[in-house]
Short mmCIF file of C-alpha atoms in Angstrom, two decimals:
data_model
loop_
_atom_site.label_atom_id
_atom_site.label_comp_id
_atom_site.label_asym_id
_atom_site.label_seq_id
_atom_site.Cartn_x
_atom_site.Cartn_y
_atom_site.Cartn_z
CA GLU A 1 -42.23 168.60 65.42
CA ASP A 2 -42.45 165.85 62.74
CA LEU A 3 -41.66 168.11 59.93
CA VAL A 4 -38.60 169.20 61.57
CA ASN A 5 -37.30 166.08 62.45
CA ASN A 6 -37.79 164.63 58.80
CA PHE A 7 -36.46 167.84 57.02
CA GLU A 8 -32.39 166.67 56.96
CA GLU A 9 -33.42 163.72 55.47
CA SER A 10 -35.99 165.54 52.84
CA ILE A 11 -33.40 167.92 51.63
CA TYR A 12 -30.96 164.34 51.54
CA HIS A 13 -33.53 162.62 49.17
CA ALA A 14 -34.49 166.23 47.01
CA GLU A 15 -30.96 167.54 46.66
CA ASP A 16 -32.13 170.58 46.83
CA VAL A 17 -32.27 173.70 49.00
CA ALA A 18 -35.37 174.00 51.21
CA VAL A 19 -36.88 177.57 51.50
CA ASN A 20 -40.13 175.77 53.75
CA MET A 21 -40.95 172.58 55.35
CA HIS A 22 -43.19 171.33 51.93
CA MET A 23 -40.37 169.03 51.01
CA SER A 24 -40.30 167.56 54.76
CA ALA A 25 -44.47 167.32 54.78
CA LYS A 26 -44.40 165.51 51.36
CA LEU A 27 -41.79 163.29 52.49
CA LEU A 28 -43.93 162.31 55.77
CA LEU A 29 -47.03 161.94 53.30
CA PHE A 30 -45.40 159.72 51.51
CA LYS A 31 -43.99 157.63 54.17
CA GLU A 32 -47.29 157.17 55.86
CA MET A 33 -49.18 156.43 52.29
CA LYS A 34 -46.57 153.60 51.97
CA LYS A 35 -47.26 152.24 55.46
CA ASN A 36 -50.76 151.83 54.72
CA GLY A 37 -50.30 149.96 51.50
CA PHE A 38 -50.55 152.72 48.96
CA ASN A 39 -48.31 152.26 45.95
CA VAL A 40 -49.70 155.58 43.88
CA SER A 41 -50.31 158.97 44.46
CA LEU A 42 -52.51 161.78 42.78
CA SER A 43 -51.20 165.48 43.09
CA GLY A 44 -52.39 168.73 42.02
CA GLU A 45 -49.07 169.55 40.67
CA GLY A 46 -49.47 171.98 37.69
CA SER A 47 -53.18 173.19 39.01
CA ASP A 48 -51.21 176.36 40.62
CA GLU A 49 -50.22 177.14 37.60
CA PHE A 50 -52.98 176.58 35.21
CA PHE A 51 -55.59 178.16 37.50
CA LEU A 52 -53.47 181.17 38.22
CA GLY A 53 -53.54 180.04 41.93
CA TYR A 54 -50.33 181.52 43.15
CA ALA A 55 -50.52 185.09 45.11
CA HIS A 56 -47.07 186.06 43.44
CA PHE A 57 -48.93 186.20 40.17
CA PHE A 58 -51.03 189.45 40.79
CA SER A 59 -49.52 192.31 41.95
CA ASP A 60 -51.72 192.92 45.32
CA THR A 61 -50.34 190.08 47.28
CA ASN A 62 -49.68 189.32 50.81
CA GLN A 63 -46.37 190.48 52.73
CA TYR A 64 -45.52 187.38 53.86
CA LEU A 65 -44.00 186.45 50.37
CA VAL A 66 -41.71 189.73 50.70
CA GLY A 67 -38.26 188.51 49.78
CA MET A 68 -38.91 184.78 48.40
CA HIS A 69 -41.71 185.47 45.81
CA LEU A 70 -42.23 189.56 45.89
CA PRO A 71 -39.06 191.62 45.49
CA ASP A 72 -38.36 193.52 49.02
CA LYS A 73 -37.94 196.95 46.51
CA LYS A 74 -38.91 197.24 43.32
CA GLU A 75 -36.30 198.59 40.64
CA GLU A 76 -37.69 200.80 38.02
CA LYS A 77 -35.72 198.45 35.18
CA TYR A 78 -37.33 195.32 36.06
CA LYS A 79 -41.05 197.11 36.33
CA ASP A 80 -42.37 194.86 33.39
CA LEU A 81 -40.97 191.51 34.71
CA PRO A 82 -43.25 189.09 37.11
CA LEU A 83 -43.24 189.98 40.54
CA PHE A 84 -41.42 186.79 41.49
CA ILE A 85 -38.61 187.22 39.15
CA GLN A 86 -38.18 190.49 40.49
CA ALA A 87 -37.75 188.95 43.99
CA LYS A 88 -35.00 186.54 42.51
CA LEU A 89 -33.61 189.25 41.19
CA ALA A 90 -33.35 191.27 44.48
CA ILE A 91 -31.67 188.25 46.17
CA GLY A 92 -29.20 187.76 43.13
CA ASN A 93 -28.47 191.69 43.40
CA ARG A 94 -28.09 191.36 47.66
CA ILE A 95 -25.45 188.06 46.89
CA GLN A 96 -23.68 189.25 43.62
CA LYS A 97 -20.76 189.73 45.43
CA PHE A 98 -20.28 186.55 46.70
CA LEU A 99 -21.21 185.10 43.28
CA LYS A 100 -20.33 185.86 39.60
CA ILE A 101 -23.82 185.41 37.60
CA LYS A 102 -25.29 188.31 36.18
CA ASN A 103 -29.16 188.62 36.20
CA GLU A 104 -29.06 189.18 32.64
CA TYR A 105 -29.40 185.22 32.56
CA PHE A 106 -33.06 185.59 33.25
CA PHE A 107 -33.91 187.75 30.57
CA LYS A 108 -32.85 185.25 28.34
CA TYR A 109 -36.36 183.35 28.95
CA VAL A 110 -38.67 186.30 29.21
CA ASN A 111 -41.08 186.22 26.70
CA ILE A 112 -44.03 188.91 27.55
CA ASP A 113 -45.20 188.92 23.81
CA ASN A 114 -48.72 188.26 23.55
CA LEU A 115 -49.36 187.28 27.07
CA SER A 116 -50.92 189.20 29.65
CA SER A 117 -48.40 190.07 32.99
CA VAL A 118 -50.43 187.29 34.89
CA GLU A 119 -49.95 184.68 32.12
CA ASN A 120 -46.22 185.43 31.11
CA ALA A 121 -45.67 185.09 35.44
CA SER A 122 -47.52 181.81 35.03
CA TYR A 123 -45.51 180.50 32.07
CA LEU A 124 -42.31 181.29 33.56
CA TRP A 125 -43.17 179.92 36.70
CA SER A 126 -43.76 176.84 34.78
CA LYS A 127 -40.85 176.84 33.09
CA MET A 128 -38.44 177.55 35.76
CA ALA A 129 -39.88 176.56 39.25
CA LEU A 130 -42.45 174.05 38.19
CA SER A 131 -40.52 171.87 36.07
CA ASN A 132 -36.81 172.20 37.85
CA SER A 133 -38.16 172.26 41.42
CA ILE A 134 -41.50 171.55 42.43
CA LEU A 135 -42.01 168.46 40.05
CA LEU A 136 -38.22 167.54 40.85
CA ALA A 137 -38.08 167.87 44.43
CA LEU A 138 -41.47 168.24 45.72
CA GLY A 139 -42.71 164.99 43.78
CA ASP A 140 -40.61 162.51 42.15
CA LYS A 141 -37.43 162.84 44.53
CA MET A 142 -40.03 162.78 47.78
CA GLU A 143 -42.14 159.92 45.96
CA MET A 144 -38.95 157.65 45.07
CA ALA A 145 -37.81 158.27 48.47
CA SER A 146 -40.90 156.09 49.41
CA THR A 147 -41.37 153.75 46.34
CA ILE A 148 -44.57 156.10 45.19
CA GLU A 149 -45.16 156.36 41.75
CA GLY A 150 -46.65 159.97 41.36
CA ARG A 151 -49.43 160.76 39.21
CA THR A 152 -50.10 164.61 37.99
CA PRO A 153 -53.38 164.58 36.46
CA PHE A 154 -53.39 168.27 36.26
CA LEU A 155 -50.99 168.61 34.04
CA ASP A 156 -52.47 165.86 31.38
CA LYS A 157 -52.79 167.79 28.32
CA ASP A 158 -56.49 165.96 27.83
CA LEU A 159 -57.73 166.64 30.89
CA LEU A 160 -57.26 170.29 30.65
CA ARG A 161 -58.91 170.50 27.08
#
């Protein structure tokens, strides 16, 4: 119930689209931390990317991801792309009649040379989702809404060596 009640406020602070309750949960967490006198948060952002923890990096994933992180149908011309990009392209194909965006936009970011398909998926996820959504909307903006300083130790290059 608290997640639903804080959903609108979390979207306001994130200035982003919410596809689940993660933003509400983070906002509630940071509000509670501030209420209890904490000013700094250590988060796990970056750990799934580094340790390949996302199910959609692999092809044998659960059905609950279909439509958002897994394509609802696989197209032959996209078969070499990471599954989450295939899913985004499928979403794009469904809404393309409403927008003037071409799927080729995604291809300028794809670089599969010298990387396995899982490493490529992790790399692209880090470049597209981690930097543009997860760290910004789920991290910085939810933390700032509660005046919490967020730290991401899994993104520290010295720690990961």
